[in-house]
Every structure is written in structure tokens, then in C-alpha cells.
Coordinates of C-alpha atoms in Angstrom, one line a residue:
X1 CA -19.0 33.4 -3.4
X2 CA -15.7 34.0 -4.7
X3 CA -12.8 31.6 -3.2
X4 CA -10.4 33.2 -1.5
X5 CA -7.0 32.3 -1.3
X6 CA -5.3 30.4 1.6
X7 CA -4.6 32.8 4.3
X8 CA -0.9 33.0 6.0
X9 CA -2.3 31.4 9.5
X10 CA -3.3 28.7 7.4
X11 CA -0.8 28.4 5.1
X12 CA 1.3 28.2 8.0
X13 CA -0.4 25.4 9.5
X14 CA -0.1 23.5 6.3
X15 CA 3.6 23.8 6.2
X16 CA 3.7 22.8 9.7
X17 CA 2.0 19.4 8.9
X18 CA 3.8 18.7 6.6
X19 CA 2.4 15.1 5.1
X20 CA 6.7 13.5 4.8
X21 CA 7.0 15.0 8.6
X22 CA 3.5 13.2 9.7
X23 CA 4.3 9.6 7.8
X24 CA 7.5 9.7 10.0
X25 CA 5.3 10.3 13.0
X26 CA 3.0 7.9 11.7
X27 CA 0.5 10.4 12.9
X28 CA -1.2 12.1 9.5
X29 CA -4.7 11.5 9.0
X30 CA -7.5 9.0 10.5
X31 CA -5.0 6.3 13.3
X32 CA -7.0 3.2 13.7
X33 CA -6.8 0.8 16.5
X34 CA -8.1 -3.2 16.0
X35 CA -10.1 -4.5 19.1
X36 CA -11.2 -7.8 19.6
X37 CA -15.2 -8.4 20.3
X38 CA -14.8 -8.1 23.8
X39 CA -13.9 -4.4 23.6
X40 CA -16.8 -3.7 21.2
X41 CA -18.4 -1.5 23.8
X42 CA -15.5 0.7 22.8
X43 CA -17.5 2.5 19.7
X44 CA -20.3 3.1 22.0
X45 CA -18.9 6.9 21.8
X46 CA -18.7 6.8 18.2
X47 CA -21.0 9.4 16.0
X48 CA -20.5 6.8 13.1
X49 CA -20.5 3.3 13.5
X50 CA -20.3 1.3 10.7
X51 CA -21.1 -2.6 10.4
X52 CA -19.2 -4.4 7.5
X53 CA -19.8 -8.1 6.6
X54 CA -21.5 -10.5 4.6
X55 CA -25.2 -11.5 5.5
X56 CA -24.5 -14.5 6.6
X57 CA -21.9 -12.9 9.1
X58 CA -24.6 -9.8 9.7
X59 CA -27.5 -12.3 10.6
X60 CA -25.2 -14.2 13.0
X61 CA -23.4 -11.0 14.9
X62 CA -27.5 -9.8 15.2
X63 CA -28.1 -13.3 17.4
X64 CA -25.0 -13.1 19.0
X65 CA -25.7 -12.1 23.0
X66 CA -21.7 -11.4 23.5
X67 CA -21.5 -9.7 20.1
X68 CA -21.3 -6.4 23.0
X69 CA -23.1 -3.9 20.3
X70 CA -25.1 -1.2 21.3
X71 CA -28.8 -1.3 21.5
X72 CA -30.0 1.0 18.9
X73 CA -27.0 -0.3 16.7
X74 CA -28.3 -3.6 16.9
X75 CA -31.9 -2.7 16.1
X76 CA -31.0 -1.5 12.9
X77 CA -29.2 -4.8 12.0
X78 CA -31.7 -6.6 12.6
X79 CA -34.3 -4.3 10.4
X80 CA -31.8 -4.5 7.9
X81 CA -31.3 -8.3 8.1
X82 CA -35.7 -8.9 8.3
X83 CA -35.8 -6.6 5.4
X84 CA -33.4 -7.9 3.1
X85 CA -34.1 -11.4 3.9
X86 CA -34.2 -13.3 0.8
X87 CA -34.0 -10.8 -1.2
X88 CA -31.4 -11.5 -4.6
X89 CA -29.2 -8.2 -3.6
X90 CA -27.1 -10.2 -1.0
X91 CA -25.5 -12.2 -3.4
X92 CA -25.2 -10.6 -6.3
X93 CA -24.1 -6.3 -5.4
X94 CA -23.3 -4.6 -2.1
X95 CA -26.1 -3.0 -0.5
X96 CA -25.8 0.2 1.5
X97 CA -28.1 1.1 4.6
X98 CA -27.6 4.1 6.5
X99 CA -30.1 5.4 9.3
X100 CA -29.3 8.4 11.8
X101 CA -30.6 8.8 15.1
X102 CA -30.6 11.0 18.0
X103 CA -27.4 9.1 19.4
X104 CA -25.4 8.3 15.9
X105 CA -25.7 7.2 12.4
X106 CA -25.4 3.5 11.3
X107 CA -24.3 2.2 8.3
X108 CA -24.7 -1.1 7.3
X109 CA -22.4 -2.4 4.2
X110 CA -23.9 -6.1 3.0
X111 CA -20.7 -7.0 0.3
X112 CA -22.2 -10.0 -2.0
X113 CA -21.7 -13.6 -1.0
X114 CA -20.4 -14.8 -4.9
X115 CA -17.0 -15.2 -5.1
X116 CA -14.9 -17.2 -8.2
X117 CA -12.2 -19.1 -7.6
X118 CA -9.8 -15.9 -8.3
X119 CA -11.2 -13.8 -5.7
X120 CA -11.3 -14.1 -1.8
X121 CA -14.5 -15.1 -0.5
X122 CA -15.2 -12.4 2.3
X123 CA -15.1 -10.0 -0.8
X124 CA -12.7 -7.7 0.6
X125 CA -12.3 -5.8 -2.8
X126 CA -16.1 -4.8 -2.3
X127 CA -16.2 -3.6 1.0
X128 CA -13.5 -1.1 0.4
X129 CA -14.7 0.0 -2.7
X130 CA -18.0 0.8 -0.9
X131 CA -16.5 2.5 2.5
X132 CA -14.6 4.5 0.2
X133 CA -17.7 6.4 -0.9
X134 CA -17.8 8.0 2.8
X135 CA -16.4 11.0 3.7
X136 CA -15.0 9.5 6.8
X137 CA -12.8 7.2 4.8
X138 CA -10.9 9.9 2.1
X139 CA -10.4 12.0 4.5
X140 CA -12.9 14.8 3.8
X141 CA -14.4 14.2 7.7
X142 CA -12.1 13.7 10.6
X143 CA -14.2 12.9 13.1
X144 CA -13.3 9.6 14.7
X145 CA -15.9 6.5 13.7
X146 CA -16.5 3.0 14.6
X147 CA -16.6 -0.2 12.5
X148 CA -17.5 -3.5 13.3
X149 CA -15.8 -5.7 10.9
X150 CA -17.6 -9.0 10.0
X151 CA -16.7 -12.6 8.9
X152 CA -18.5 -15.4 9.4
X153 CA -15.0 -17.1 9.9
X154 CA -12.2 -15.5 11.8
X155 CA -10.1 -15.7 8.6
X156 CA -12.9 -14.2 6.7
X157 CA -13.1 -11.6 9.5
X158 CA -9.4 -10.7 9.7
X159 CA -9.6 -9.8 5.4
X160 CA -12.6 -7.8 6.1
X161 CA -11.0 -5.7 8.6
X162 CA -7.7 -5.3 6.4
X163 CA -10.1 -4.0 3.7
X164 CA -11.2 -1.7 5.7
X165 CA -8.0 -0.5 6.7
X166 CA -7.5 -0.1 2.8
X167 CA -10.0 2.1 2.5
X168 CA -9.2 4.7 5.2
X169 CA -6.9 7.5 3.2
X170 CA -4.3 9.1 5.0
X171 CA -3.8 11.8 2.7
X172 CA -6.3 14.6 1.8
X173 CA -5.0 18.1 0.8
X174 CA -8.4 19.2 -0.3
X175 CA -8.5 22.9 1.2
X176 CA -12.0 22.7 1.8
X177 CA -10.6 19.9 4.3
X178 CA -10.3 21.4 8.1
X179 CA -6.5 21.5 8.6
X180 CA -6.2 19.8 11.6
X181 CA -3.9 21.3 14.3
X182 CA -3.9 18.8 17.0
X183 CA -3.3 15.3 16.8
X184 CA -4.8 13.3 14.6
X185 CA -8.7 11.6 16.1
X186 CA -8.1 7.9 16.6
X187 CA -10.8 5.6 15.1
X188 CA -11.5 1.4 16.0
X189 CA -11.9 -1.4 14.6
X190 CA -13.8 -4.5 16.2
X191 CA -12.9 -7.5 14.2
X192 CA -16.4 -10.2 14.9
X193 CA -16.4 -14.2 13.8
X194 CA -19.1 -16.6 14.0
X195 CA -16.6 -18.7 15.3
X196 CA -14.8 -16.9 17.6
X197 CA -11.7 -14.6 18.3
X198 CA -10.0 -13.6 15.3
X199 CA -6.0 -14.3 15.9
X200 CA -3.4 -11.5 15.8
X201 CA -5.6 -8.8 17.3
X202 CA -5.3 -6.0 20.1
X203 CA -3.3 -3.0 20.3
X204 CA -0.2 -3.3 18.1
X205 CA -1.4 -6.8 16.9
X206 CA -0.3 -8.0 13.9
X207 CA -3.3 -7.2 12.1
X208 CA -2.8 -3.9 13.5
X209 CA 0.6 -3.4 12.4
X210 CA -0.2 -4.6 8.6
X211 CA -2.7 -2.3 8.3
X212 CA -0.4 0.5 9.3
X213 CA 2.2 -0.6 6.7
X214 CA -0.8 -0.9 4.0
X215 CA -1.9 2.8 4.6
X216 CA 1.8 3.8 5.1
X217 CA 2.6 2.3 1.7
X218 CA -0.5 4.0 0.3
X219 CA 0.2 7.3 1.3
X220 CA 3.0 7.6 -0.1
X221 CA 1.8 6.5 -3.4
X222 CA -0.4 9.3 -3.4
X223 CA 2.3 12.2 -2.4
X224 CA 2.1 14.3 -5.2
X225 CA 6.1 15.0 -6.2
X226 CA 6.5 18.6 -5.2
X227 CA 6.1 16.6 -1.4
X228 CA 7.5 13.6 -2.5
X229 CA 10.5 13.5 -4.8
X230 CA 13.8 11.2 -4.9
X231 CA 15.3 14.1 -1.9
X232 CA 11.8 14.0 1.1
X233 CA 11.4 10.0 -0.8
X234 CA 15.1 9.4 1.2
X235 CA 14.3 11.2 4.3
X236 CA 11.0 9.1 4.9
X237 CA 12.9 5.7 4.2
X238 CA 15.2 7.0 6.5
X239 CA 12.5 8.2 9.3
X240 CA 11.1 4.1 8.7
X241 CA 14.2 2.8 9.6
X242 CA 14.6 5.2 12.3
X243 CA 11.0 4.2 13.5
X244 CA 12.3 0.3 13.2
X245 CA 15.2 0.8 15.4
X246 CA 13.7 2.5 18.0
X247 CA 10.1 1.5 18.8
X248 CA 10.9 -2.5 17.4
X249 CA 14.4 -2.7 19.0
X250 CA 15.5 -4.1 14.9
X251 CA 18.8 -4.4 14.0
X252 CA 18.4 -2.2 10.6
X253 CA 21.1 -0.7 8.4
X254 CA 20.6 2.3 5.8
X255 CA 22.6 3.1 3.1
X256 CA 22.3 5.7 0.2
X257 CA 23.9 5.7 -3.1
X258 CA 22.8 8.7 -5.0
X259 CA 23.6 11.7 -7.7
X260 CA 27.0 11.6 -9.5
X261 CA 27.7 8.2 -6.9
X262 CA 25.8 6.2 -9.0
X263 CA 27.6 6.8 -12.2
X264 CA 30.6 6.0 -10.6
X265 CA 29.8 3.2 -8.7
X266 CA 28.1 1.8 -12.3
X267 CA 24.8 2.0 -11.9
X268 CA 24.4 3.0 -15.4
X269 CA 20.4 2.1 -15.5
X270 CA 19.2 4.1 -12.6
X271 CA 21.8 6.8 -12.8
X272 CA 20.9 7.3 -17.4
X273 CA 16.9 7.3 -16.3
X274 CA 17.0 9.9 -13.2
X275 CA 20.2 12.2 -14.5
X276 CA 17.9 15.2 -15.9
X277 CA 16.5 15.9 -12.4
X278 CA 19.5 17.6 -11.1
X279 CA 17.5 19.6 -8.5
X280 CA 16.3 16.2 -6.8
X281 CA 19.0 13.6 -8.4
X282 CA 18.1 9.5 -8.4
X283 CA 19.1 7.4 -5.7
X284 CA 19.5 3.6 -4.8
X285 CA 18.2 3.2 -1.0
X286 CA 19.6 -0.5 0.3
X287 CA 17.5 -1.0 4.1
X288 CA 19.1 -4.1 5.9
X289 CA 17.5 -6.4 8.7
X290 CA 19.4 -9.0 10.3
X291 CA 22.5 -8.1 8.0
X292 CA 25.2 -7.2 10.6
X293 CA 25.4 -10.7 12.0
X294 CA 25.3 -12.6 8.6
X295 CA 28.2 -14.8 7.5
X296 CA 28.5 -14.8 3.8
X297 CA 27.1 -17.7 2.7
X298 CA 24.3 -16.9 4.6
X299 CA 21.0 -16.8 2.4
X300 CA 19.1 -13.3 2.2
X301 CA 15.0 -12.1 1.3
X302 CA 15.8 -8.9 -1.3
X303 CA 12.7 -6.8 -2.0
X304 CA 13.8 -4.5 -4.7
X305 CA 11.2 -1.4 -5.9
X306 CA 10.5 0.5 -8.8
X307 CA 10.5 4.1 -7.3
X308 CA 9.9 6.8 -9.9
X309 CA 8.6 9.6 -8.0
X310 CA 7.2 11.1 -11.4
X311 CA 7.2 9.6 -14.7
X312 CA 7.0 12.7 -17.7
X313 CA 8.1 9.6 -20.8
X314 CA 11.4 11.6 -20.4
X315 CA 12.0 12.6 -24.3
X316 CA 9.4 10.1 -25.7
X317 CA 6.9 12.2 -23.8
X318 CA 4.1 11.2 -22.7
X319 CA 0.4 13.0 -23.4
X320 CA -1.7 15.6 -21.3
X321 CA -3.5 12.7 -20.2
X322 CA -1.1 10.1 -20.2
X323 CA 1.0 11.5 -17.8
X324 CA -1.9 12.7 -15.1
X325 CA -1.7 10.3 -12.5
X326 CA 2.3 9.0 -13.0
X327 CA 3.4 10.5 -9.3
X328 CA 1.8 6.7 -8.1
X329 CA 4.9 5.5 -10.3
X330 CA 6.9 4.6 -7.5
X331 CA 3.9 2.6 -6.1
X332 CA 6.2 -0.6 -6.3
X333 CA 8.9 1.0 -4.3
X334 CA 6.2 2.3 -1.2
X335 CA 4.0 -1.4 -1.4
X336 CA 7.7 -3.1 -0.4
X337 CA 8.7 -0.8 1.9
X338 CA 5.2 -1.3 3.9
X339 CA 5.9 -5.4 3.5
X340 CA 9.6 -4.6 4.6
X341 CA 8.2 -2.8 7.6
X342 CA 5.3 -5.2 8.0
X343 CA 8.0 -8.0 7.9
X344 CA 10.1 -6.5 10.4
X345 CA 7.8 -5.4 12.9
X346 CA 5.8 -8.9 13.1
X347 CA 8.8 -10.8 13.6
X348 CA 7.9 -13.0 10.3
X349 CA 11.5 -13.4 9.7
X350 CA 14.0 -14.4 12.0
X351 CA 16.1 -16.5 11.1
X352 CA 17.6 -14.7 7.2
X353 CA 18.7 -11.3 6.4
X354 CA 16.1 -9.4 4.8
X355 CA 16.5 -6.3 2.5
X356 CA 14.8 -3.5 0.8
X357 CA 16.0 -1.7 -2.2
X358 CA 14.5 1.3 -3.2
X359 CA 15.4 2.6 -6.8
X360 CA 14.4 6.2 -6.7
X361 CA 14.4 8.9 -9.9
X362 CA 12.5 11.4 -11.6
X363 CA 12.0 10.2 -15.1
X364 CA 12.5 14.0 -16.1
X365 CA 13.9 16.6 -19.3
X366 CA 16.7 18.6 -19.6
X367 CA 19.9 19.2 -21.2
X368 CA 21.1 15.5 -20.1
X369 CA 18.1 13.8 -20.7
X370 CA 19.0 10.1 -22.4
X371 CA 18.3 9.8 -25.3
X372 CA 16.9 7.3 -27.7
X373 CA 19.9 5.4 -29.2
X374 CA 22.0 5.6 -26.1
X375 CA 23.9 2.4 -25.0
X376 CA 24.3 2.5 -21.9
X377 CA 26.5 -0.3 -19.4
X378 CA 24.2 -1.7 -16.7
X379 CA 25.3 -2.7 -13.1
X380 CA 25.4 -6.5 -14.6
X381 CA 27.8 -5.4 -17.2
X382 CA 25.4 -5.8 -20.3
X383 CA 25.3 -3.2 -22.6
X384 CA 21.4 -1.8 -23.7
X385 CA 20.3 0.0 -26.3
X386 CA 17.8 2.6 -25.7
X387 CA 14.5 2.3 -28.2
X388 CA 11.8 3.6 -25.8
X389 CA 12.7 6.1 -22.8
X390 CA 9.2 5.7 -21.5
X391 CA 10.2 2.3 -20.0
X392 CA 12.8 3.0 -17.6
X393 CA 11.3 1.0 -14.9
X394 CA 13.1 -2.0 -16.7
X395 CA 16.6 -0.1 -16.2
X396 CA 16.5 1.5 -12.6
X397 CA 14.9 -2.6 -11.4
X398 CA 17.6 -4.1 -13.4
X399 CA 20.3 -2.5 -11.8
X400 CA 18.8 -2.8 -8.4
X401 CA 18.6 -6.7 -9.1
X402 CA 21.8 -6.8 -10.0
X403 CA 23.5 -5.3 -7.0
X404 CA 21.2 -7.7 -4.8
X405 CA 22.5 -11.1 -7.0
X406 CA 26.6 -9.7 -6.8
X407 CA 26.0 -8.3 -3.0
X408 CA 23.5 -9.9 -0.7
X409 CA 23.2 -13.7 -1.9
X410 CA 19.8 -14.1 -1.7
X411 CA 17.3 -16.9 -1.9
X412 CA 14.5 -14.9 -3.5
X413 CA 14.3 -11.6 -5.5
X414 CA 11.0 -9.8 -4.9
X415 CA 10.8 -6.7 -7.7
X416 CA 7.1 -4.9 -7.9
X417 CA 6.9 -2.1 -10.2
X418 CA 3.6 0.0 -11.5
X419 CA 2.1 0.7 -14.7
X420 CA 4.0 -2.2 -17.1
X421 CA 2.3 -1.3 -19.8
X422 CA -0.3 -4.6 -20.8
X423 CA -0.6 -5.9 -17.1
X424 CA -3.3 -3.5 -16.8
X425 CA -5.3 -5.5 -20.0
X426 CA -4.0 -9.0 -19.3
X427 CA -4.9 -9.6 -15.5
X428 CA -6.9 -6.0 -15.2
X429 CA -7.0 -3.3 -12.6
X430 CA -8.0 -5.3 -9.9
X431 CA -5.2 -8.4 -10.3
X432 CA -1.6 -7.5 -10.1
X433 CA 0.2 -9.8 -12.4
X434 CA 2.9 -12.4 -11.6
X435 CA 5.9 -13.4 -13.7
X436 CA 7.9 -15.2 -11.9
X437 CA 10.7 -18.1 -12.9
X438 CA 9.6 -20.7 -10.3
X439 CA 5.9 -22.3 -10.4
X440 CA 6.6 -22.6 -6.3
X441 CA 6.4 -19.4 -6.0
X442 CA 4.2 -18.4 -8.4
X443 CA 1.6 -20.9 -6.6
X444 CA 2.5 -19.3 -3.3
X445 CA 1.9 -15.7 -4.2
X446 CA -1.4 -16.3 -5.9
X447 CA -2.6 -18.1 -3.0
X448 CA -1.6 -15.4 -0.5
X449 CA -2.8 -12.7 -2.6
X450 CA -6.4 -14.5 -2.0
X451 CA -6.6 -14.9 1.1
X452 CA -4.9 -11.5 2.0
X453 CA -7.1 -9.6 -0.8
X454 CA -4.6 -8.1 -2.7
X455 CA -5.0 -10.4 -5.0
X456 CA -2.5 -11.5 -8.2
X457 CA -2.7 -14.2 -11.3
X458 CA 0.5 -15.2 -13.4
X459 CA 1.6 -14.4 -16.7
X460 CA 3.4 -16.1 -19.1
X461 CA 6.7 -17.0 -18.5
X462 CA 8.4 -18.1 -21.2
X463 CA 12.4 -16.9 -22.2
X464 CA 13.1 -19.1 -24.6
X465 CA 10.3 -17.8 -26.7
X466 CA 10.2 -13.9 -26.0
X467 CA 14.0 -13.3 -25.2
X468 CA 14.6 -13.2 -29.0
X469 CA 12.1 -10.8 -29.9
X470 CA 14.3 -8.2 -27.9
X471 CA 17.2 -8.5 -29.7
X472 CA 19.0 -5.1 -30.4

């Protein structure tokens, strides 16, 4: 059968939900709600329930007589347990089981049990890649499910159920996807140790808020730019520090430099990269917590992202295939505004002023596209020669780092920025890489990145050596 186009009902429902309109709303796609064990009865209405652990954790939630589960749910863990017991596949891949009855279908994820020392050992990075191959978690099914999250610690518990928070997409255009009118189904989590209650749980919990922040940080990363350019990219900053204000009681500020403002103020980086895009111009987004108190010599957290809502090369162009896939190249600039907002709303820092700066432009072409052997001024005051207008990310970061060091005295500068080129070979798809000028903090970050599961390694850092090289 021929596919018909998109009728104006449904069109119209489309438009009305509108994915920037639901992120503000924080209503788009699957909501899920962490539960400790005692409210595991909870997914007893659930047509899906999925169990997520380890075996170790799987074999002691099957013995457990508070664990709370379901009969028949808990009959097919134990089959499962009996019949992969010693069996090699629990150590060494994840194993899928999946069983319907008349009542629901169960489906049992066993992640492996080896883990190096560069990896978390709950294997979080596994159980998401393996939820992810259910239609309940991209999106494609919107009925609500169940999970039981598994860790035969409570830390070990607490990363499994963040993966699995991971996994669940927010955003699915597919038109073979039911456009759902109504508000969004609501789906739970219960988060199961060995050794007890998990911290940080119930509604609004701080795992719970995280989680949000990860999936709100995600979604937008996977916007495609005719929804998400520099212009709607404003208006959902704005509708987060709306959200902040009003449900958190947070003392946030907002300001937005953008279009010929830039080039005036002497943002020459940003401002040179996102010019060409006059229909949607660039834009430097400065979101401030605990700023309107602060004395000046007070010391200040800057997160500062790379937020190029499409990358086309600009006139060193890219490919076909080497620019499919560059609307996730403001990923830096959406992963620190979910820690800004995670930050925030946990109350992890009270006592400093805390900022985010988004540096937003459409690395585009046109008539004032720059050009390869511009030299352009920087908001530092150094001069750069342009060679390669394919790496902008270096310019619009440099000038947002250089407006936090002359403006917000701060005590650390966070920058994250996607697609640098060789990080992808040196610490692969799976580690983000860390360059960082203090081995404190290098240390630090690798060991959060761990134990959180989004894990990192270091690169070299080495000036002395490599500032020569990029000599103009």
C-alpha cells in the first residue's frame, strides 16, 4: 500500500506538540517516576515489566521475601536464574529473556558481571544498550511499562536505574509513531539492592531529578534544526530558567547576547562562525544561580557549551556523509545545561555562584560566510588566523571562556564540546575524553564518570610541547 501523506487533523496535532513546547513542559514523551522497593507493587498494572541487573543481583531479588514483585514475575526470574545458572553467558554478554503471559510480558536483561578498571562495575553502558533495542524505550510504543532496576549494592543499584533512564528517548517523530494527544503515560522505576534502600529515591528524588536533566539534555541533542535552531535553542533555555524559578524557588538570572550584539560587544569568535545564518543569527546565552547576592571577589562554577545547532564545515564543506548527523553538534551545550539544571535543582551548590554559558550558531553559507584567511579579534583580544572553518567549536568556546575569566571570577571553567575531531579514536565512542590543566581535577572527573556511567579518560596535556605547532 501506497503511503499517504499526513492528513491536516494530524498535521495539526503535530504542530500542536510541538517537541521545544513539550521540553518546556517537561511533558514530551515516556515521564518516569523512581520508587523505592517498598512501592514495587506499583508495576503490578504494568503490561511490560522489565527486570534489569546483574545475576548476582537477579538471584538475590528472586530470594528476597520483601523484594514486593509479583507472582508470575517472580516465577520467571527464578526459571531464568535455574536456567542460566552456571552457564559462561553471565559474565561474559548480556542475555535477553522475554516470556508473555496472559497478565504481561517479562523481560529479563542479565548485563555481564566483567568489568576493567575503566568501566563501572554494574555495567551500566550494557543495560542501556540492550533496553534500547525495545520499542518501549525509542519511543515507537507509548504504553506505560515497569522496570525493576537491580544492583547487588545500592550504589550499583542507583547507576543501573540512571542507565535506564538513559535509554528511554524522549523524542520520536517517526509518523508511523501514534501522535499522542493527551498527556504523556507515566512509566516507574523500582530501584532494588541486596543491601537495602538505595539513597536519593522517591518522587522528585534526586535520582529522579538527574534522570530528567539526562533525558532533557538528550533530547535536545536529538532536535533536528528546523525544531531546534540558535532562535527555539533560546526560548528552551529560557523556559529552563523559567522552570528553575518557579517550581525550585532558584534565584536564576538570564541574559542574551545575540545577532549584530555580538560583534559589537567583541565577540569576534562566535559572532565570525554563526554570521551566515541571518534567518536564526548566533547567540551567547549567560544562565546565573546564586549571582545576585555575590560580592566580587566571590568565587564562581562556569559551565560554558559548545552549541552549534548544525554544523555544514561552513566553506570547507563537509561531505554527504560527513555532515549527516552534525544537528547533535551542540551536544556540549544541552549535556551542561541538564548538569546546570541537575545542579540547581538538587541543591548541590550552595554556597558559590554557578553559571551556564551557552554559545549558540549555525555553522552555515552565505554571502558572509568567513572565510579561510580571515583574522579575526577574539573576546580575549588575540588575533586568529583562520586555516580550517570546519573547527569553529574552538572559536565560539574561546570566546565564551573568555567572557567567564574577565566577568564571573570563577574557580573552575567546565567547556564540553562534541565531535573534536581524534577524541573519537583516542578514548573511542564510549569514553569522552578529558584535557584538563589540573591532575585534581582530572582525577576527580574520571572517577565520577565511573561511578555515574558516563564515563571519561584523560588526554594529554601538554602546552609546552603542542602550543608551538599552532603557530600562525
Amino acid at each position: 500500500m501506497d503511503r499517504q501523506p499526513l492528513g491536516e487533523s494530524s498535521a495539526k496535532r503535530l504542530r500542536r506538540y510541538d517537541p521545544v513546547d513539550q521540553l518546556l513542559l517537561k511533558e514530551y514523551g515516556q515521564r518516569l517516576e523512581f520508587l523505592d522497593r517498598e512501592e514495587a507493587p506499583t508495576l503490578s498494572s504494568s503490561k511490560t515489566v522489565f527486570v534489569v541487573g546483574q545475576m548476582r543481583a537477579l538471584t538475590a531479588f528472586a530470594s528476597d521475601p520483601r523484594c514486593g514483585v509479583a507472582e508470575n514475575i517472580l516465577r520467571q526470574i527464578n526459571y531464568f536464574v535455574q536456567a542460566e545458572a552456571g552457564s559462561s553467558s553471565k559474565v561474559s554478554q548480556t542475555v535477553a529473556y522475554v516470556r508473555e503471559t496472559f497478565l504481561r510480558k517479562v523481560v529479563i536483561v542479565c548485563v555481564p558481571e566483567a568489568a576493567t578498571r575503566n568501566n563501572n562495575s554494574a555495567r551500566p553502558d550494557a543495560v542501556s544498550k540492550a533496553l534500547m533495542k525495545f520499542p518501549q524505550f525509542t519511543g515507537m510504543d507509548d504504553e506505560p511499562f515497569g522496570v525493576y532496576a537491580l544492583g547487588y549494592t545500592a550504589e550499583d543499584a542507583l547507576v543501573t536505574a540512571m542507565a535506564v533512564g538513559r535509554a528511554a528517548h524522549r523524542l520520536n517523530l517517526n509518523s508511523e509513531r501514534a501522535v499522542r494527544v493527551g498527556d504523556p503515560s507515566e512509566s516507574f522505576v523500582v530501584v532494588w539492592s541486596a543491601e537495602g534502600r538505595p539513597p536519593h529515591l522517591g518522587r522528585r528524588g534526586k535520582l529522579e531529578l538527574v534522570v530528567d536533566n539526562i533525558r532533557m539534555a538528550a533530547l535536545l541533542t536529538e532536535m533536528p534544526t528546523n525544531q531546534l535552531n540558535t532562535t527555539t535553542y533560546i526560548r528552551a533555555i529560557e523556559g529552563v530558567a523559567g522552570r528553575l524559578r518557579d517550581r525550585f524557588g532558584a534565584d536564576i538570572g538570564l541574559e542574551v547576547i545575540k545577532a549584530q550584539e555580538l560583534e559589537r560587544r567583541g565577540f569576534g569568535g562566535l559572532w565570525n562562525v554563526g554570521k551566515a545564518c541571518t534567518a536564526n543569527p548566533p547567540a551567547l546565552v549567560v544562565l546565573s544561580c546564586n549571582a545576585s547576592n555575590a560580592k566580587p571577589d566571590d568565587k564562581s562554577i562556569v559551565l560554558v557549551g559548545k552549541g552549534i545547532v548544525y554544523d555544514t564545515g561552513g566553506l570547507a564543506l563537509k561531505t554527504k556523509d560527513g555532515m549527516m548527523g552534525m544537528k547533535t553538534d551542540m551536544g556540549g551545550s544541552a549535556g551542561l545545561l541538564g548538569a546546570f539544571a541537575a545542579l540547581v535543582e538538587t541543591k548541590a551548590i550552595v554556597n558559590k555562584s554557578l553559571y551556564f554559558i551557552g554559545c549558540l550558531a549555525e555553522n552555515s553559507i552565505g554571502p558572509d560566510s568567513y572565510r579561510h584567511g580571515d583574522i579575526i579579534e577574539m573576546y580575549s583580544g588575540l588575533t586568529v588566523e583562520i586555516n580550517n572553518t570546519d573547527c569553529e567549536g574552538r572559536l565560539v568556546l574561546a570566546d565564551g571562556v573568555a567572557y567567564a575569566a574577565k566577568h564571573l571570577n570563577p574557580e573552575l571553567i567546565i567547556d564540553m564540546a562534541t565531535l573534536t575531531y581524534a577524541q573519537g579514536v583516542a578514548t573511542g565512542l564510549s569514553h569522552g575524553a578529558i584535557f584538563s590543566n589540573c591532575a585534581d581535577i582530572e582525577k576527580k572527573a574520571f572517577e565520577a564518570g565511573r561511578r555515574s556511567g558516563d564515563l571519561v579518560f584523560p588526554v594529554l596535556f601538554c602546552p609546552e610541547v603542542h602550543k608551538p605547532q599552532l603557530h600562525s
